[in-house]
PDB file of C-alpha atoms in Angstrom:
ATOM      1  CA  MET A   1     126.434 111.377  84.814  1.00  0.00           C
ATOM      2  CA  THR A   2     125.059 114.023  86.656  1.00  0.00           C
ATOM      3  CA  MET A   3     123.716 113.191  90.594  1.00  0.00           C
ATOM      4  CA  VAL A   4     123.792 115.537  93.479  1.00  0.00           C
ATOM      5  CA  ARG A   5     122.355 114.931  96.512  1.00  0.00           C
ATOM      6  CA  ALA A   6     120.165 117.628  99.405  1.00  0.00           C
ATOM      7  CA  GLY A   7     116.851 117.067 101.525  1.00  0.00           C
ATOM      8  CA  VAL A   8     116.178 118.006 104.038  1.00  0.00           C
ATOM      9  CA  VAL A   9     115.183 115.340 106.900  1.00  0.00           C
ATOM     10  CA  PRO A  10     111.712 116.269 108.855  1.00  0.00           C
ATOM     11  CA  GLY A  11     111.608 117.282 112.424  1.00  0.00           C
ATOM     12  CA  ARG A  12     109.537 114.494 113.322  1.00  0.00           C
ATOM     13  CA  ARG A  13     110.410 111.677 110.776  1.00  0.00           C
ATOM     14  CA  ALA A  14     114.543 113.408 112.968  1.00  0.00           C
ATOM     15  CA  ALA A  15     112.535 112.165 116.038  1.00  0.00           C
ATOM     16  CA  TRP A  16     111.916 109.184 115.030  1.00  0.00           C
ATOM     17  CA  TYR A  17     115.469 108.156 114.373  1.00  0.00           C
ATOM     18  CA  GLY A  18     116.876 109.585 117.325  1.00  0.00           C
ATOM     19  CA  VAL A  19     113.746 107.497 119.578  1.00  0.00           C
ATOM     20  CA  ALA A  20     114.999 104.080 116.923  1.00  0.00           C
ATOM     21  CA  GLY A  21     119.100 104.778 118.119  1.00  0.00           C
ATOM     22  CA  VAL A  22     117.471 105.405 121.635  1.00  0.00           C
ATOM     23  CA  LEU A  23     115.574 101.935 121.988  1.00  0.00           C
ATOM     24  CA  VAL A  24     118.609 100.448 120.135  1.00  0.00           C
ATOM     25  CA  THR A  25     120.978 101.260 123.003  1.00  0.00           C
ATOM     26  CA  ALA A  26     118.893 101.111 125.714  1.00  0.00           C
ATOM     27  CA  GLY A  27     117.632  97.089 124.460  1.00  0.00           C
ATOM     28  CA  ILE A  28     121.014  95.635 123.441  1.00  0.00           C
ATOM     29  CA  CYS A  29     123.144  97.769 127.158  1.00  0.00           C
ATOM     30  CA  GLY A  30     120.692  95.086 128.674  1.00  0.00           C
ATOM     31  CA  ILE A  31     120.790  92.224 126.456  1.00  0.00           C
ATOM     32  CA  VAL A  32     124.363  92.582 127.538  1.00  0.00           C
ATOM     33  CA  VAL A  33     123.208  93.739 130.797  1.00  0.00           C
ATOM     34  CA  GLY A  34     121.030  90.520 131.257  1.00  0.00           C
ATOM     35  CA  MET A  35     123.625  88.335 129.479  1.00  0.00           C
ATOM     36  CA  PHE A  36     126.937  88.301 131.497  1.00  0.00           C
ATOM     37  CA  GLY A  37     125.584  90.631 134.575  1.00  0.00           C
ATOM     38  CA  VAL A  38     125.514  94.353 136.209  1.00  0.00           C
ATOM     39  CA  ASN A  39     128.790  94.094 135.640  1.00  0.00           C
ATOM     40  CA  ARG A  40     128.855  94.349 132.095  1.00  0.00           C
ATOM     41  CA  VAL A  41     126.910  98.616 131.158  1.00  0.00           C
ATOM     42  CA  PHE A  42     129.809  99.736 130.233  1.00  0.00           C
ATOM     43  CA  THR A  43     130.227  97.900 128.339  1.00  0.00           C
ATOM     44  CA  GLY A  44     126.601  97.524 127.181  1.00  0.00           C
ATOM     45  CA  LEU A  45     126.679 101.146 126.919  1.00  0.00           C
ATOM     46  CA  LEU A  46     129.433 100.914 124.084  1.00  0.00           C
ATOM     47  CA  LEU A  47     127.769  98.403 122.343  1.00  0.00           C
ATOM     48  CA  GLY A  48     125.116  99.841 122.943  1.00  0.00           C
ATOM     49  CA  VAL A  49     125.979 103.024 120.986  1.00  0.00           C
ATOM     50  CA  ALA A  50     127.519 101.617 118.041  1.00  0.00           C
ATOM     51  CA  ALA A  51     125.059 100.455 117.746  1.00  0.00           C
ATOM     52  CA  GLY A  52     122.268 103.608 118.082  1.00  0.00           C
ATOM     53  CA  ILE A  53     124.788 105.616 116.642  1.00  0.00           C
ATOM     54  CA  SER A  54     125.117 103.078 112.939  1.00  0.00           C
ATOM     55  CA  LEU A  55     120.944 102.605 112.441  1.00  0.00           C
ATOM     56  CA  LEU A  56     121.017 106.690 112.853  1.00  0.00           C
ATOM     57  CA  PHE A  57     123.449 107.080 110.379  1.00  0.00           C
ATOM     58  CA  LEU A  58     122.175 104.113 108.234  1.00  0.00           C
ATOM     59  CA  LEU A  59     118.362 106.353 108.344  1.00  0.00           C
ATOM     60  CA  PHE A  60     120.050 109.614 108.016  1.00  0.00           C
ATOM     61  CA  GLY A  61     122.314 108.319 105.433  1.00  0.00           C
ATOM     62  CA  ARG A  62     118.911 106.264 103.393  1.00  0.00           C
ATOM     63  CA  ASP A  63     116.588 109.847 103.716  1.00  0.00           C
ATOM     64  CA  GLY A  64     117.251 112.101 101.445  1.00  0.00           C
ATOM     65  CA  VAL A  65     116.933 113.449  97.574  1.00  0.00           C
ATOM     66  CA  VAL A  66     119.038 112.648  94.857  1.00  0.00           C
ATOM     67  CA  LEU A  67     119.038 114.553  91.225  1.00  0.00           C
ATOM     68  CA  THR A  68     119.982 113.193  88.501  1.00  0.00           C
ATOM     69  CA  ASP A  69     119.889 114.210  85.081  1.00  0.00           C
ATOM     70  CA  GLN A  70     116.430 112.367  84.056  1.00  0.00           C
ATOM     71  CA  SER A  71     115.023 112.134  87.222  1.00  0.00           C
ATOM     72  CA  ILE A  72     114.202 113.536  91.446  1.00  0.00           C
ATOM     73  CA  VAL A  73     114.108 110.632  93.081  1.00  0.00           C
ATOM     74  CA  ARG A  74     112.590 111.174  96.919  1.00  0.00           C
ATOM     75  CA  ARG A  75     113.541 108.701  98.966  1.00  0.00           C
ATOM     76  CA  THR A  76     112.930 107.424 102.634  1.00  0.00           C
ATOM     77  CA  PRO A  77     114.309 103.960 105.048  1.00  0.00           C
ATOM     78  CA  TRP A  78     111.645 101.937 103.615  1.00  0.00           C
ATOM     79  CA  SER A  79     110.253 103.987  99.790  1.00  0.00           C
ATOM     80  CA  ALA A  80     111.628 105.523  97.473  1.00  0.00           C
ATOM     81  CA  SER A  81     109.279 107.230  94.208  1.00  0.00           C
ATOM     82  CA  THR A  82     110.861 108.400  90.861  1.00  0.00           C
ATOM     83  CA  LEU A  83     109.543 112.396  89.858  1.00  0.00           C
ATOM     84  CA  ALA A  84     110.069 114.107  86.380  1.00  0.00           C
ATOM     85  CA  TRP A  85     111.772 117.662  85.525  1.00  0.00           C
ATOM     86  CA  ASP A  86     108.882 117.993  83.696  1.00  0.00           C
ATOM     87  CA  ARG A  87     107.225 118.641  86.297  1.00  0.00           C
ATOM     88  CA  VAL A  88     109.625 121.429  88.043  1.00  0.00           C
ATOM     89  CA  VAL A  89     107.506 125.113  87.750  1.00  0.00           C
ATOM     90  CA  ALA A  90     110.443 127.013  90.115  1.00  0.00           C
ATOM     91  CA  GLY A  91     112.719 126.915  92.002  1.00  0.00           C
ATOM     92  CA  ARG A  92     112.765 129.217  95.200  1.00  0.00           C
ATOM     93  CA  PHE A  93     116.040 130.212  97.538  1.00  0.00           C
ATOM     94  CA  ALA A  94     113.754 131.629 100.006  1.00  0.00           C
ATOM     95  CA  LEU A  95     113.244 132.407 103.887  1.00  0.00           C
ATOM     96  CA  ASP A  96     111.494 129.065 105.443  1.00  0.00           C
ATOM     97  CA  GLU A  97     108.665 129.640 108.241  1.00  0.00           C
ATOM     98  CA  ASN A  98     111.646 129.315 110.668  1.00  0.00           C
ATOM     99  CA  ALA A  99     114.201 132.125 110.122  1.00  0.00           C
ATOM    100  CA  ARG A 100     116.685 130.340 107.278  1.00  0.00           C
ATOM    101  CA  TRP A 101     117.319 129.592 103.769  1.00  0.00           C
ATOM    102  CA  SER A 102     115.087 126.791 102.158  1.00  0.00           C
ATOM    103  CA  LEU A 103     116.044 125.972  98.766  1.00  0.00           C
ATOM    104  CA  ALA A 104     112.601 124.310  96.778  1.00  0.00           C
ATOM    105  CA  LEU A 105     110.861 123.208  94.354  1.00  0.00           C
ATOM    106  CA  ASP A 106     107.968 124.423  93.489  1.00  0.00           C
ATOM    107  CA  LEU A 107     106.477 120.867  91.492  1.00  0.00           C
ATOM    108  CA  ASN A 108     102.838 120.229  89.301  1.00  0.00           C
ATOM    109  CA  ASP A 109     100.930 117.764  90.731  1.00  0.00           C
ATOM    110  CA  GLY A 110      98.582 117.729  87.656  1.00  0.00           C
ATOM    111  CA  ASP A 111      94.845 116.825  90.548  1.00  0.00           C
ATOM    112  CA  GLU A 112      97.280 119.859  92.805  1.00  0.00           C
ATOM    113  CA  PRO A 113      98.707 123.004  91.590  1.00  0.00           C
ATOM    114  CA  HIS A 114     101.032 123.206  94.641  1.00  0.00           C
ATOM    115  CA  HIS A 115     103.525 120.950  95.656  1.00  0.00           C
ATOM    116  CA  GLU A 116     106.292 121.124  97.327  1.00  0.00           C
ATOM    117  CA  LEU A 117     110.155 119.971  97.938  1.00  0.00           C
ATOM    118  CA  VAL A 118     112.365 121.129  99.765  1.00  0.00           C
ATOM    119  CA  LEU A 119     116.412 120.297  99.109  1.00  0.00           C
ATOM    120  CA  LEU A 120     118.354 123.012 101.213  1.00  0.00           C
ATOM    121  CA  SER A 121     117.274 124.136 104.492  1.00  0.00           C
ATOM    122  CA  ILE A 122     120.373 126.518 106.150  1.00  0.00           C
ATOM    123  CA  PRO A 123     120.704 129.322 108.314  1.00  0.00           C
ATOM    124  CA  PRO A 124     121.333 133.229 107.056  1.00  0.00           C
ATOM    125  CA  VAL A 125     124.938 132.608 106.010  1.00  0.00           C
ATOM    126  CA  VAL A 126     126.994 136.762 107.594  1.00  0.00           C
ATOM    127  CA  LYS A 127     130.190 135.918 107.619  1.00  0.00           C
ATOM    128  CA  PRO A 128     132.723 134.341 104.586  1.00  0.00           C
ATOM    129  CA  ILE A 129     133.315 130.515 104.828  1.00  0.00           C
ATOM    130  CA  GLY A 130     134.096 129.582 108.062  1.00  0.00           C
ATOM    131  CA  SER A 131     133.869 125.359 109.060  1.00  0.00           C
ATOM    132  CA  ALA A 132     133.244 122.682 107.123  1.00  0.00           C
ATOM    133  CA  TYR A 133     129.654 122.743 107.615  1.00  0.00           C
ATOM    134  CA  ASP A 134     129.547 125.963 105.633  1.00  0.00           C
ATOM    135  CA  MET A 135     131.816 124.393 102.883  1.00  0.00           C
ATOM    136  CA  ARG A 136     129.523 121.750 102.085  1.00  0.00           C
ATOM    137  CA  LYS A 137     126.476 124.049 102.011  1.00  0.00           C
ATOM    138  CA  ARG A 138     128.007 126.383  99.642  1.00  0.00           C
ATOM    139  CA  GLU A 139     128.595 122.986  97.423  1.00  0.00           C
ATOM    140  CA  GLN A 140     125.153 121.829  97.720  1.00  0.00           C
ATOM    141  CA  VAL A 141     124.072 125.406  96.630  1.00  0.00           C
ATOM    142  CA  ASN A 142     126.385 125.029  94.269  1.00  0.00           C
ATOM    143  CA  GLU A 143     126.053 121.684  92.841  1.00  0.00           C
ATOM    144  CA  ILE A 144     121.361 122.217  93.100  1.00  0.00           C
ATOM    145  CA  ARG A 145     122.543 125.869  90.806  1.00  0.00           C
ATOM    146  CA  GLY A 146     123.925 124.130  88.178  1.00  0.00           C
ATOM    147  CA  MET A 147     121.116 121.399  87.907  1.00  0.00           C
ATOM    148  CA  LEU A 148     118.857 123.045  87.862  1.00  0.00           C
ATOM    149  CA  ARG A 149     120.403 125.070  85.239  1.00  0.00           C
ATOM    150  CA  SER A 150     121.253 123.078  82.966  1.00  0.00           C
ATOM    151  CA  LYS A 151     117.378 121.849  82.600  1.00  0.00           C
ATOM    152  CA  ARG A 152     116.641 125.682  82.604  1.00  0.00           C
ATOM    153  CA  ILE A 153     114.211 126.058  85.596  1.00  0.00           C
ATOM    154  CA  PRO A 154     113.875 129.578  86.408  1.00  0.00           C
ATOM    155  CA  ILE A 155     114.766 130.418  90.046  1.00  0.00           C
ATOM    156  CA  THR A 156     114.372 133.370  92.177  1.00  0.00           C
ATOM    157  CA  VAL A 157     116.564 134.167  94.599  1.00  0.00           C
ATOM    158  CA  LEU A 158     115.333 136.527  97.201  1.00  0.00           C
ATOM    159  CA  PRO A 159     117.815 140.102  96.532  1.00  0.00           C
ATOM    160  CA  GLU A 160     118.663 139.636 100.533  1.00  0.00           C
ATOM    161  CA  ILE A 161     120.223 136.256  99.672  1.00  0.00           C
ATOM    162  CA  ALA A 162     121.574 136.560  96.484  1.00  0.00           C
ATOM    163  CA  ASP A 163     123.664 139.787  97.633  1.00  0.00           C
ATOM    164  CA  ALA A 164     124.729 137.022 100.389  1.00  0.00           C
ATOM    165  CA  LEU A 165     125.895 134.567  98.843  1.00  0.00           C
ATOM    166  CA  THR A 166     127.650 136.965  96.432  1.00  0.00           C
ATOM    167  CA  LEU A 167     129.356 138.556  99.544  1.00  0.00           C
ATOM    168  CA  HIS A 168     130.724 136.514 101.684  1.00  0.00           C
ATOM    169  CA  TRP A 169     130.034 132.856  99.942  1.00  0.00           C
ATOM    170  CA  ARG A 170     131.572 134.620  96.166  1.00  0.00           C
ATOM    171  CA  LEU A 171     128.250 132.332  94.438  1.00  0.00           C
ATOM    172  CA  ALA A 172     127.325 134.747  91.265  1.00  0.00           C
ATOM    173  CA  PRO A 173     123.789 135.493  91.236  1.00  0.00           C
ATOM    174  CA  PRO A 174     121.516 133.362  88.906  1.00  0.00           C
ATOM    175  CA  THR A 175     121.633 134.793  85.447  1.00  0.00           C
ATOM    176  CA  ARG A 176     117.952 135.359  84.549  1.00  0.00           C
TER     177      ARG A 176
END
């Protein structure tokens, strides 16, 4: 079974996750200081930061989109919904409103004529791979394109994006 993990956490939700991490950090620090005295501030901060970071990893790890052979699963920390592949009209690799490259699926929602599911949002590629982040994003782009190709979903790629992917990341342009 093939499975590709993707998805973009919206800014508002990411901000709420950050607030939750800070609140957990402050709460645990306050509890430790309240129970053991002001001399344990550093211990409280250390435990609070560890718990806050753990919470952030949990929240961000649960949030995303998983593409499988059978369906597309949209997940948040509190829920999950499944979309059938037959709802996908096309894939699109274009510029988004923040001048980032966005790989999205166009969905047919029946009542709503057009709905978008963003799978990936990356800064424009202007140089060869120089970090682990670049390598991971290249792998994600390749995995998502492979999954869409296997499902025979047409992908539209802006020419400047296709050129940069070919030149810098050595990804072949779509065949159709």
